[in-house]
XYZ file of N, CA and C in Angstrom:
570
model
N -59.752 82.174 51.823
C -59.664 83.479 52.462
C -59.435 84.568 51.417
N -60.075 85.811 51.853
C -59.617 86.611 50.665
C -58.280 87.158 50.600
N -57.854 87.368 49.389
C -56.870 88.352 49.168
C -56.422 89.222 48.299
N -55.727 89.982 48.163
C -55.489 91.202 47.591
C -55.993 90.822 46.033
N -55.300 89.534 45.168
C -55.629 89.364 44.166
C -57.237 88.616 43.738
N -57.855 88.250 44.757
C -58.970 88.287 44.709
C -59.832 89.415 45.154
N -60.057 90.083 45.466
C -59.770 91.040 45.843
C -60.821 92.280 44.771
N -59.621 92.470 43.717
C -59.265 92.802 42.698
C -60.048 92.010 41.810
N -60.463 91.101 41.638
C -60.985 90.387 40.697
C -62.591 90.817 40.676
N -63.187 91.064 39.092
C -64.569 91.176 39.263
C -65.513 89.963 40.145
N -66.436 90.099 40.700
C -66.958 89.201 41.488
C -67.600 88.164 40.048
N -68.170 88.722 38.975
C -69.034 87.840 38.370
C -67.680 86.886 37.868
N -66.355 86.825 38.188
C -65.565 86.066 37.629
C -64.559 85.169 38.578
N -65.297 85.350 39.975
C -64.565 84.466 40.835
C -65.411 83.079 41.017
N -65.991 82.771 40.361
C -66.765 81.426 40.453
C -66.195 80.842 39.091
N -66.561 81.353 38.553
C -65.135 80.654 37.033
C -63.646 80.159 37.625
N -63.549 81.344 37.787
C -61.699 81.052 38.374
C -61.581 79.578 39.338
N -62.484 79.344 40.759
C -62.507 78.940 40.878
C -62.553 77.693 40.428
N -63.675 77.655 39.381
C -63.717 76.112 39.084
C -62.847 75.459 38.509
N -61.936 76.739 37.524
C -60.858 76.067 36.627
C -59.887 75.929 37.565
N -59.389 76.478 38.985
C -58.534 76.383 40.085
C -58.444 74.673 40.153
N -59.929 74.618 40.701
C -60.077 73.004 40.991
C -59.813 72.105 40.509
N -60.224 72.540 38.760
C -60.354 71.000 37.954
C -58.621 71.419 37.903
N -57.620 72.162 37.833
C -55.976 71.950 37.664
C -55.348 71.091 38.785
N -55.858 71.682 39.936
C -55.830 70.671 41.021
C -55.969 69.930 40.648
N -57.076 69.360 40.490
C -57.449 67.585 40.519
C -56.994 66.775 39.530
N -56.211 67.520 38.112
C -55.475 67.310 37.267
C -53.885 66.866 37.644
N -53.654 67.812 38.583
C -51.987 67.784 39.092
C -52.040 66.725 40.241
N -53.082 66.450 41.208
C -52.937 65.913 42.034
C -53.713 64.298 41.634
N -54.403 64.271 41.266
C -54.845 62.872 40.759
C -54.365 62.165 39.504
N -53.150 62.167 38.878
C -52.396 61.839 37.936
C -52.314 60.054 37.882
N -52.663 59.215 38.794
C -52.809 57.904 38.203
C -54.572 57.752 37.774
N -54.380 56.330 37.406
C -56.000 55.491 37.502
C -56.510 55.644 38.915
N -57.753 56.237 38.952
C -58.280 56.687 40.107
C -59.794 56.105 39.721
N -60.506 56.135 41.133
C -61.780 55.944 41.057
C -62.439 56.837 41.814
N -63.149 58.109 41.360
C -63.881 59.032 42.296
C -65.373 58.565 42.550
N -65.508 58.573 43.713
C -66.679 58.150 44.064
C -67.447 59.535 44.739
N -68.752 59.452 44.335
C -69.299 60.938 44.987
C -70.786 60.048 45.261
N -70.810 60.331 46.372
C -72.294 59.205 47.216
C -73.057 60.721 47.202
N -74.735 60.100 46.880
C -75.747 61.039 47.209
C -75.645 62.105 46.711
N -75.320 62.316 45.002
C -75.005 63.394 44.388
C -76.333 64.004 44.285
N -77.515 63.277 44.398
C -78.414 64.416 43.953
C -78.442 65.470 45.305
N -78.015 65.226 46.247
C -77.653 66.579 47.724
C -76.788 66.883 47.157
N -76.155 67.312 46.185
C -75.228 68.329 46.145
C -75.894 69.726 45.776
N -75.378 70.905 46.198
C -75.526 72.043 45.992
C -75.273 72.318 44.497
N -76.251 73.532 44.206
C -75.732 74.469 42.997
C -74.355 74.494 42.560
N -74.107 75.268 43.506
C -72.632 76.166 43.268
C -71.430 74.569 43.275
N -71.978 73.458 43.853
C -70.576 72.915 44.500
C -70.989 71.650 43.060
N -71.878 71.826 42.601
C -72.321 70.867 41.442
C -71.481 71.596 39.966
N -71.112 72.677 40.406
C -71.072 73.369 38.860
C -69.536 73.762 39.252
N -68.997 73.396 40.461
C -67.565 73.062 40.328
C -67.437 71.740 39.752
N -67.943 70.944 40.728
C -67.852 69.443 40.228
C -67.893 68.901 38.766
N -68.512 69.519 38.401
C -69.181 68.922 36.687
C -68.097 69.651 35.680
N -67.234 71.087 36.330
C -66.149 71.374 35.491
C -65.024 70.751 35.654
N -64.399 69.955 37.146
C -63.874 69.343 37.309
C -63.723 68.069 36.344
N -64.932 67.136 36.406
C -65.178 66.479 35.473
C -64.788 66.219 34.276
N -65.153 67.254 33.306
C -65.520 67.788 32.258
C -64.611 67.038 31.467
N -63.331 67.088 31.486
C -62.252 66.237 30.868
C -61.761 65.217 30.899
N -62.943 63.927 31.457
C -62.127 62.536 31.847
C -61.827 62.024 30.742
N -62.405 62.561 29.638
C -61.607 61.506 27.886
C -60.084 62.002 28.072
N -59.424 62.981 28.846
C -58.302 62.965 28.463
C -57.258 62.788 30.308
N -57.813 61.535 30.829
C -57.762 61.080 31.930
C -58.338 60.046 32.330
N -57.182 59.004 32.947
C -57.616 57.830 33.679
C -58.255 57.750 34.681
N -59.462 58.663 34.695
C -60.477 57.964 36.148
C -61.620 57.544 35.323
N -62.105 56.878 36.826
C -63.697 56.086 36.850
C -64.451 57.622 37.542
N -65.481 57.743 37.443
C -66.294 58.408 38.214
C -67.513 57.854 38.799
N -67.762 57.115 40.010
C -69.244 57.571 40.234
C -69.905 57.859 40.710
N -70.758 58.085 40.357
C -71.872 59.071 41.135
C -72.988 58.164 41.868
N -73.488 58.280 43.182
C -74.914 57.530 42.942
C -75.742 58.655 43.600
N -77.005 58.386 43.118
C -77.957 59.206 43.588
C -79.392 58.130 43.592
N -80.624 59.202 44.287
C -81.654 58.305 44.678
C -82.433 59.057 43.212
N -82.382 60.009 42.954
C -83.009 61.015 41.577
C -82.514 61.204 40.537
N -83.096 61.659 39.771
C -82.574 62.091 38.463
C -82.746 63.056 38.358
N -81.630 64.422 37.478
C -81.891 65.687 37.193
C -81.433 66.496 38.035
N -81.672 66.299 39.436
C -81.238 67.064 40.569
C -79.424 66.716 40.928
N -79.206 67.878 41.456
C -77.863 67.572 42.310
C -76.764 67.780 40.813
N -75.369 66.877 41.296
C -74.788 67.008 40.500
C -74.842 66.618 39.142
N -75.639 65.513 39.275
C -76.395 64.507 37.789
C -76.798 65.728 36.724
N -77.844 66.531 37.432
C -78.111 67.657 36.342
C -77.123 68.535 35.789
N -76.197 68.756 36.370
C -74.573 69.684 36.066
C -73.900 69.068 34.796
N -73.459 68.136 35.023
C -72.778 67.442 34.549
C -72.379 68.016 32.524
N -73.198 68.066 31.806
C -73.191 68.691 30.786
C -72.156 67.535 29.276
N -72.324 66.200 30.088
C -71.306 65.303 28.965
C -72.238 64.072 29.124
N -72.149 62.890 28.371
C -72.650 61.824 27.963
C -72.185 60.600 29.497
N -73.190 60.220 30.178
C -73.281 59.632 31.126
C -73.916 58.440 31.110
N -73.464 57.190 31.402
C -74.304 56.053 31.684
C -74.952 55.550 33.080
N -76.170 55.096 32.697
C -76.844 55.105 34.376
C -77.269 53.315 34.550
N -76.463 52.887 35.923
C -76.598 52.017 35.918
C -77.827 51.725 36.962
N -79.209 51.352 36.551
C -80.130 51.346 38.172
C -80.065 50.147 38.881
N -79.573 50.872 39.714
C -79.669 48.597 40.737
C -81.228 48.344 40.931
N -81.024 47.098 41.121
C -82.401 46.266 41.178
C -82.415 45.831 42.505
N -83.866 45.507 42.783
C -84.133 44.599 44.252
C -82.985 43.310 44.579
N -82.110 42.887 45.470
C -81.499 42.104 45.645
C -82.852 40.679 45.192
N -81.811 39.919 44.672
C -82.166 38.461 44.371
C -82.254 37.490 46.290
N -83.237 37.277 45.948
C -83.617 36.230 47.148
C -82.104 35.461 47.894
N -81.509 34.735 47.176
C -80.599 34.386 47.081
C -79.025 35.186 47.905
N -79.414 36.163 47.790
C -78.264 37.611 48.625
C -78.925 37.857 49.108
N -80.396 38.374 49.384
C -80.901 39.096 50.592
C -81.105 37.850 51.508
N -80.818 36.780 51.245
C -80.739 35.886 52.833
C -79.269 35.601 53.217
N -78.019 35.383 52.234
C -76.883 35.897 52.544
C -76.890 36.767 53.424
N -77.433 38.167 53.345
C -76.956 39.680 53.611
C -77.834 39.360 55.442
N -78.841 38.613 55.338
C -79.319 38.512 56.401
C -78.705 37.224 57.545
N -78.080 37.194 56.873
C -77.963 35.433 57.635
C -76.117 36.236 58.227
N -75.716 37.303 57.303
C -74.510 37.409 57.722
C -75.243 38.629 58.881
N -75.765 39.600 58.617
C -76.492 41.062 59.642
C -76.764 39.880 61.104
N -77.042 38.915 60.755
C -77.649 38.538 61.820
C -76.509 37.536 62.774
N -75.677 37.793 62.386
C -74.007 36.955 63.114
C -74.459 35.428 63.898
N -74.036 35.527 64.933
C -74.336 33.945 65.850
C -76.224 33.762 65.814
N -76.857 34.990 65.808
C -78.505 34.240 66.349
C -78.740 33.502 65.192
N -78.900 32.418 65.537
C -79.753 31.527 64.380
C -81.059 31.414 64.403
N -81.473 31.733 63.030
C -82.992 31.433 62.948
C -83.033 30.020 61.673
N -84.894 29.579 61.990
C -84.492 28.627 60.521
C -85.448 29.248 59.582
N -84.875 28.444 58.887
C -84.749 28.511 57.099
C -86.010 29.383 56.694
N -87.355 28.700 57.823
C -88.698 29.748 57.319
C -88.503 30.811 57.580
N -87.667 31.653 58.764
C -87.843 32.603 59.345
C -86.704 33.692 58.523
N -85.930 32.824 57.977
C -85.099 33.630 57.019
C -85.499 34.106 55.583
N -86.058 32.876 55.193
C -86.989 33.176 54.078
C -88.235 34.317 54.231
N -89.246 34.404 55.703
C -89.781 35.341 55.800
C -89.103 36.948 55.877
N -88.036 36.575 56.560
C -87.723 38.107 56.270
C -87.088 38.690 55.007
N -86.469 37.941 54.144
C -85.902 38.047 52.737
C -87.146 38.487 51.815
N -88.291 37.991 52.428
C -89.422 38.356 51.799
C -90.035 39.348 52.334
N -89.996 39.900 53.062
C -90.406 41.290 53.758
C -89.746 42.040 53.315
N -88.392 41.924 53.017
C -87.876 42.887 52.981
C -87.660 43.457 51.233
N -88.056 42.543 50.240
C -88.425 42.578 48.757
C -87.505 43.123 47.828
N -86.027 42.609 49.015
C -84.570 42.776 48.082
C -84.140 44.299 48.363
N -84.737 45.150 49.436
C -84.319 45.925 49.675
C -83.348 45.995 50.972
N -81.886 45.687 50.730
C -80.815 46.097 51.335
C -81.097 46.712 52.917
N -81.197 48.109 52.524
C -81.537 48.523 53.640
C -82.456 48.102 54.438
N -83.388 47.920 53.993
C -85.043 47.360 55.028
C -84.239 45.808 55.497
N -83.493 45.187 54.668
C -83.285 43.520 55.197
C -82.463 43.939 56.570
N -81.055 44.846 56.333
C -80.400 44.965 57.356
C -80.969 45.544 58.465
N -82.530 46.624 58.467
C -82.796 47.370 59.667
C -83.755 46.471 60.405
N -84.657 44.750 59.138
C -85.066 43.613 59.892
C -84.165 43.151 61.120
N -82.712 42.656 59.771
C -82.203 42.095 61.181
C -81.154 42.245 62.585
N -81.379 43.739 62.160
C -81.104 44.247 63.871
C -82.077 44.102 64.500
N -83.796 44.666 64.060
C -84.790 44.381 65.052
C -84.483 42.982 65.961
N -84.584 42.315 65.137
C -84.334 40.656 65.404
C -83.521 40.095 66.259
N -82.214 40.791 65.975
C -81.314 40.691 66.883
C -81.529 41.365 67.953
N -81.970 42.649 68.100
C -82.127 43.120 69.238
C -83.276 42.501 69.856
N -84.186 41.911 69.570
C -85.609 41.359 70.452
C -84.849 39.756 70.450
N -84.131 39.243 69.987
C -83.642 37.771 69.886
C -84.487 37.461 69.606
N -85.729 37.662 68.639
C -86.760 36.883 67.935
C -87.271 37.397 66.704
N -88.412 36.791 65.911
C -88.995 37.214 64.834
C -90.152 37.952 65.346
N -90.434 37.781 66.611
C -91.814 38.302 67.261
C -91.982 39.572 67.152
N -93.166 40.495 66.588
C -93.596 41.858 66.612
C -92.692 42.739 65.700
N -92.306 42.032 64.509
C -91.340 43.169 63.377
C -92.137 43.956 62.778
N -91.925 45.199 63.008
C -92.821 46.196 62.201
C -92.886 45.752 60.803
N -93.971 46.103 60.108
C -94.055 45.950 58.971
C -93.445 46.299 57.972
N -93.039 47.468 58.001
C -92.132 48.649 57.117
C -91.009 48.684 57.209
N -90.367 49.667 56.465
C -88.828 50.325 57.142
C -89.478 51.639 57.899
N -90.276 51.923 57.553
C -90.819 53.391 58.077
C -91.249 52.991 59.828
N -91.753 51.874 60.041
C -92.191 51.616 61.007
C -91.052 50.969 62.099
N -89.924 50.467 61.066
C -88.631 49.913 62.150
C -87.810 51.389 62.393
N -88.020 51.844 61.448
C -87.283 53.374 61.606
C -88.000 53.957 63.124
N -89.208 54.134 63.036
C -90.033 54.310 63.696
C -90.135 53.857 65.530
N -89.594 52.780 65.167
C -89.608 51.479 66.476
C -88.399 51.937 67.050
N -86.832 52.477 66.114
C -86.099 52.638 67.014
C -85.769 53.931 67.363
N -86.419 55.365 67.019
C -86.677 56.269 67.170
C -87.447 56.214 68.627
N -88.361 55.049 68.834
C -89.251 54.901 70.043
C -88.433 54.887 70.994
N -87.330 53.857 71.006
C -86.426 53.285 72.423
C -85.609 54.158 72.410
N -85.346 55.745 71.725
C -84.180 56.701 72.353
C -84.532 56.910 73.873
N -83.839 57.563 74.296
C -83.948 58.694 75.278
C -84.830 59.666 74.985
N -85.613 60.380 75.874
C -86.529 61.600 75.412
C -85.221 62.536 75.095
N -84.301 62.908 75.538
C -83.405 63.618 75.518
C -83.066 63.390 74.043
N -82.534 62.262 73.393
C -82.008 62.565 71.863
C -83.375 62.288 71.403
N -84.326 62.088 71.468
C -85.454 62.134 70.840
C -86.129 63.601 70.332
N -85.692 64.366 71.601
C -85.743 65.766 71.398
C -84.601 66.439 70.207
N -83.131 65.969 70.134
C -82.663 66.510 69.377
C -82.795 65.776 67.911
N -83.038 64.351 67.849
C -83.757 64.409 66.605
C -84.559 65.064 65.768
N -85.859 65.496 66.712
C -87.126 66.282 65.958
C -85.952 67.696 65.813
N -85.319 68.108 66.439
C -84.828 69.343 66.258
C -83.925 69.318 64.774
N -83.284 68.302 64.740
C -82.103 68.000 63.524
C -83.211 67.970 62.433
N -83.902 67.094 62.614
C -85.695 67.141 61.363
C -85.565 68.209 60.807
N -86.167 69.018 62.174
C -86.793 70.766 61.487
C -86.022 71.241 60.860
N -84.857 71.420 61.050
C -83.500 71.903 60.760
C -83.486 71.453 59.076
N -83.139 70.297 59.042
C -83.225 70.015 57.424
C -82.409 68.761 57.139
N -82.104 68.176 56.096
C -81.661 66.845 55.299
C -79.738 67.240 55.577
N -79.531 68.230 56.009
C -78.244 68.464 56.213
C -78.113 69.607 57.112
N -77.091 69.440 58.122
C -76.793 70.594 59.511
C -75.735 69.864 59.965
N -74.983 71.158 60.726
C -74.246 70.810 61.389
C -74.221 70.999 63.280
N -73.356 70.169 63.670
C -73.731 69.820 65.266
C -73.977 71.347 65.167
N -73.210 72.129 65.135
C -73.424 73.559 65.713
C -74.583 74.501 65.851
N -75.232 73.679 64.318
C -76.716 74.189 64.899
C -77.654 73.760 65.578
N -77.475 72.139 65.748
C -78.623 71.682 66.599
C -78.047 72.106 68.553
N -76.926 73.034 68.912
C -76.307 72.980 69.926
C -77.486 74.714 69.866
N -77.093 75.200 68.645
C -77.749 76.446 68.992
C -79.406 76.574 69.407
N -79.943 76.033 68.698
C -81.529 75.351 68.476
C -81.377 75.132 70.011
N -80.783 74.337 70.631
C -80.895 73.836 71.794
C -80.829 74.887 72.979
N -80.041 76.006 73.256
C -79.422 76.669 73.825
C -80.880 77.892 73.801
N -81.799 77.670 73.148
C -82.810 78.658 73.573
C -83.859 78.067 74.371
């Protein structure tokens, strides 16, 4: 909120202030071994990236972990950052865990061994696509008619909404990769 001493302050120097506000904060208040985790940094904003990355700025003289994950490079907070970073890229799950990961997604239904192996192989160690297999699966109690894709299971359960949230989906779409309820209530309200 504003106030008198902001106020008073040149504007080209309240985004500085700020950031050094923050990183003292996070200095005074995060004083053990910590692990900051920041999911989906490449969505971070400008302004909230170039707090973040001053925040940062000093972990040689501080016990945290930081990490970051993102789907990009360059974008988001990754590009801010302005210090020496290591990037770890995960790989396709090993056959071996993506039938784990499926055999656990998939609780009491039992399938056999081919049908597990087929979907571990559909899904080509990708995590997400194995787990959105085996809900299909679970939800049809079979292997019968699995879309091919993730785009197409995405797709499949986008089909069985309600027209009603089907409608506020496409609306949340248009809207963008981030909104809040308040606007898809407004969107709605015309």
């Amino acid at each position: 909120p504003p106030t008198d001493r902001v106020d008073r302050m040149p504007a080209q120097n309240r985004s500085a202030v700020l950031r050094e506000t923050v990183s003292e904060l996070l200095a005074v208040f995060v004083r053990t071994s910590s692990l900051l985790v920041i999911e989906d940094a490449n969505w971070v904003d400008d302004a909230s990236a170039s707090l973040l990355s001053r925040a940062l700025q000093d972990l040689d003289q501080r016990s945290w972990l930081v990490c970051l994950t993102t789907r990009a490079t360059g974008g988001g907070l990754g590009g801010h950052l302005g210090f020496k970073t290591e990037r770890l890229e995960l790989q396709p799950l090993h056959a071996e865990a993506t039938s784990s990961l499926v055999a656990a997604a998939l609780g009491d239904l039992a399938l056999s061994d081919d049908d597990l192996r087929a979907l571990s192989s559909r899904a080509a160690g990708n995590p997400l696509f194995m787990l959105e297999l085996a809900a299909a699966v679970r939800g049809a109690g079979s292997m019968g008619g699995l879309p091919a894709t993730l785009e197409g299971l995405v797709a499949s359960r986008v089909d069985r909404l309600s027209a009603s949230d089907r409608q506020v989906l496409r609306y949340a779409a248009v809207i963008g990769s981030r909104f809040s309820p308040q606007m898809v209530r407004e969107a709605f309200s015309d």
